[in-house]
Tab-separated table of C-alpha atoms in Angstrom:
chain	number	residue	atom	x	y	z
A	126	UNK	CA	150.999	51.387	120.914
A	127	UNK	CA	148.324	53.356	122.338
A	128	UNK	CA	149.459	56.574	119.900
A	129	UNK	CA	149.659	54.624	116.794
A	130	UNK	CA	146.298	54.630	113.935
A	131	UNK	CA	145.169	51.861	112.985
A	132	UNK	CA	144.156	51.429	108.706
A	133	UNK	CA	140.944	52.818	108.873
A	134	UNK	CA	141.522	56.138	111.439
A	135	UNK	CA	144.943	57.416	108.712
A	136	UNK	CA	141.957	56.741	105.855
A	137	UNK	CA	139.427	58.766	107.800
A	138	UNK	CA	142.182	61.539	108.048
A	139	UNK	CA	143.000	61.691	104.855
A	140	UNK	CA	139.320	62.211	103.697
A	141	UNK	CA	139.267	64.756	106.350
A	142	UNK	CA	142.522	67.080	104.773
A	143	UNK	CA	141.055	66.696	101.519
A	144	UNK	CA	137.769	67.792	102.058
A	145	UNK	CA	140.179	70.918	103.416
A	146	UNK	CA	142.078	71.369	100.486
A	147	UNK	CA	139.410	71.128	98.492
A	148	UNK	CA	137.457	73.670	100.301
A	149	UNK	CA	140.483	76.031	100.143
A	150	UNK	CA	141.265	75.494	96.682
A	151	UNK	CA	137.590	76.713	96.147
A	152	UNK	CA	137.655	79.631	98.277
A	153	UNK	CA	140.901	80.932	96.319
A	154	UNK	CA	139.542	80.188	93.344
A	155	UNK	CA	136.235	81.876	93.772
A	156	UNK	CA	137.890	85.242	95.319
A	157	UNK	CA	141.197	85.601	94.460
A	158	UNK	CA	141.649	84.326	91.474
A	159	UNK	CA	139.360	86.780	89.733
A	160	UNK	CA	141.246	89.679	91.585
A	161	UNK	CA	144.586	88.599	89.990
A	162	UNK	CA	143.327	88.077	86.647
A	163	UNK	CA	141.727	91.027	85.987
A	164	UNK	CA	138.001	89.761	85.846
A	165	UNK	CA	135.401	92.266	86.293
A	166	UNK	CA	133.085	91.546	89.252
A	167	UNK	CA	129.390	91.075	88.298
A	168	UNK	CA	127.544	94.422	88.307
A	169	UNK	CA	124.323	95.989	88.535
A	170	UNK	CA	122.121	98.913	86.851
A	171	UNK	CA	120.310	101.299	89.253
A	172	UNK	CA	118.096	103.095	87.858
A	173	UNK	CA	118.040	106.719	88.550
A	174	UNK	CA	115.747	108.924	86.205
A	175	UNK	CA	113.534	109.441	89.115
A	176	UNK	CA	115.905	111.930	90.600
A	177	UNK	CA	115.593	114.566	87.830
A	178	UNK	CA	111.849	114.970	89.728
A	179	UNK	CA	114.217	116.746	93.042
A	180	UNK	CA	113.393	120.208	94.488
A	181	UNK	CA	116.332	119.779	96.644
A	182	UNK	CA	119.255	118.284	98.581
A	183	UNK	CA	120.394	117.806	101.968
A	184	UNK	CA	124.166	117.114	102.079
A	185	UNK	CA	125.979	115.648	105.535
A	186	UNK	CA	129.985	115.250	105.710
A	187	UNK	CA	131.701	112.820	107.915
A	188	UNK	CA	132.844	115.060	111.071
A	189	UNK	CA	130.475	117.978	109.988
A	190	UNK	CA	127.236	119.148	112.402
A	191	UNK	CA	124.148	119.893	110.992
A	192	UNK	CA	122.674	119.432	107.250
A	193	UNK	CA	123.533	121.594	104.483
A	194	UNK	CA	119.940	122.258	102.079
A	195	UNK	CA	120.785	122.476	98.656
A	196	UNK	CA	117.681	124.327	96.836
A	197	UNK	CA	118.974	125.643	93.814
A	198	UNK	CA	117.164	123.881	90.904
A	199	UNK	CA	120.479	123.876	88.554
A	200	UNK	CA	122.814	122.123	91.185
A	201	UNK	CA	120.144	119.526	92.106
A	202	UNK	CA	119.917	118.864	88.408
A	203	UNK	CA	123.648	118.431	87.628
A	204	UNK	CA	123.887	116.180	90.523
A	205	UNK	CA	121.162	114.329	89.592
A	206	UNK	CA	122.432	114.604	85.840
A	207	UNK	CA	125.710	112.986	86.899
A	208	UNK	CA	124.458	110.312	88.767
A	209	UNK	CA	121.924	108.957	85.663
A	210	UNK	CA	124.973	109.093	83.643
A	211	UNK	CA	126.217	106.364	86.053
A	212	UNK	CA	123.212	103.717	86.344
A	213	UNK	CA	125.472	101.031	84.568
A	214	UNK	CA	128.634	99.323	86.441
A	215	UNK	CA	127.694	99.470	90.213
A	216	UNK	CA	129.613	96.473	91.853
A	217	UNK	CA	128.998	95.130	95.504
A	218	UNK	CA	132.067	96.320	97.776
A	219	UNK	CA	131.153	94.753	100.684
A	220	UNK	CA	134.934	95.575	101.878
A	221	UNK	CA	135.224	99.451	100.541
A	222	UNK	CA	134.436	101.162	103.721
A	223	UNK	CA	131.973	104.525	103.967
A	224	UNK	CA	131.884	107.530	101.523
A	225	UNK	CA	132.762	111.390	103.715
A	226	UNK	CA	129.646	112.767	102.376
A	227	UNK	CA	125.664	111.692	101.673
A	228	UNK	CA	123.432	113.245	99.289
A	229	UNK	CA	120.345	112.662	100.040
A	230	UNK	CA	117.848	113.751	96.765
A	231	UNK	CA	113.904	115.024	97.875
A	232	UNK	CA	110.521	115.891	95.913
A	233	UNK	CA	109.453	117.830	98.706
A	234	UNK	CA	109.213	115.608	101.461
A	235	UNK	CA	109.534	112.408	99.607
A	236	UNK	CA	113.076	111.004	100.034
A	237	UNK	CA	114.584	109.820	96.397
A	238	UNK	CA	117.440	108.608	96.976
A	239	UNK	CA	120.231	108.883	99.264
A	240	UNK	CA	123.952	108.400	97.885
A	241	UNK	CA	127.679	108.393	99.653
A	242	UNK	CA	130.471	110.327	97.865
A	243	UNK	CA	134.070	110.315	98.454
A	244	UNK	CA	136.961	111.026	95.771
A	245	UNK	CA	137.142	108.090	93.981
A	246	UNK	CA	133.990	106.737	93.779
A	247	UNK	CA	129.797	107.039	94.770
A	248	UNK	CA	127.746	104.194	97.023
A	249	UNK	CA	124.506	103.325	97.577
A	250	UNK	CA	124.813	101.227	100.202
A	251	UNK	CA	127.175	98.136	99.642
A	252	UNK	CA	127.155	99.181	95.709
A	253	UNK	CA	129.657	101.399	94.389
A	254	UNK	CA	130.405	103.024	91.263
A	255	UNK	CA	133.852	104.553	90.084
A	256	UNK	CA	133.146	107.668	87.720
A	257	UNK	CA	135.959	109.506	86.136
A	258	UNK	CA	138.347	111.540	88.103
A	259	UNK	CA	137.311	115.246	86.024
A	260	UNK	CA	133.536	114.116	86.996
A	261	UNK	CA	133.971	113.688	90.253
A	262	UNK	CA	135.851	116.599	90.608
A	263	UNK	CA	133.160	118.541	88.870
A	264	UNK	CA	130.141	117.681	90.680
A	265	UNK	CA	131.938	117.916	94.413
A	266	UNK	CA	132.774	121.624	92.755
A	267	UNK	CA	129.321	122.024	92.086
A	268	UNK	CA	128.025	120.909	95.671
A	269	UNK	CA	130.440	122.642	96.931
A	270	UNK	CA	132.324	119.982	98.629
A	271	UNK	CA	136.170	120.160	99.406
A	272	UNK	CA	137.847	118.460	96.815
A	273	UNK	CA	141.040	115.913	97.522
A	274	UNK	CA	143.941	118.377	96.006
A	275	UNK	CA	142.290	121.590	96.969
């Protein structure tokens, strides 16, 4: 008889696996759910008119030595162009792993900003933003960054 529950320890269980379901049932609801269904995670606006005051970049790549400067007035100005057409939308990806190359965006010796780019999308830290496919592709031509089909 010593392995059998008394009335009040199968009560106290019960309360336990509920309190477990319960928590489950919240955890897929909050993060799953909205996955499945289409719902848009909640998003931020950076905002990035600040950059069109750049003199110049300094652009690393994942495997790369060494920093490449970026001077030219027009191609820090179409980078910076393209990212202020992109303040809206920036979702926390706190699962999307790290962007192949970092622009980092300088008034002299003033940092602005510093942003990861891959393919498919641009990061500022655990924030990421999906532009168009042609605008990506654009702007890595324009840095002069190897493009995925090229």
């Amino acid at each position: 008889r010593g392995s059998e529950v008394d009335g009040t320890g199968t009560a106290a269980l019960r309360g336990v696996r509920r309190a477990a379901i319960g928590w489950v049932t919240a955890l897929l609801a909050g993060l799953v759910l909205p996955s499945l269904s289409g719902c848009a995670p909640s998003t931020r606006r950076f905002d990035f008119d600040g950059l069109s005051q750049a003199d110049r970049l300094e652009i690393t790549s994942s495997g790369a030595t060494g920093i490449r400067v970026v001077p030219d007035e027009a191609t820090v100005q179409a980078a910076a162009s393209f990212l202020r057409r992109h303040q809206e939308g920036w979702f926390n990806s706190w699962g999307s792993g790290s962007a192949p190359h970092f622009i980092r965006f300088y008034q002299g010796t003033r940092e602005l900003g510093t942003f990861g780019i891959g393919p498919g999308a641009v990061t500022i830290g655990p924030w990421t933003c999906h532009p168009p496919a042609e605008e990506m592709k654009a702007v890595f031509r324009q840095l002069g960054l190897p493009w995925r089909d090229e």
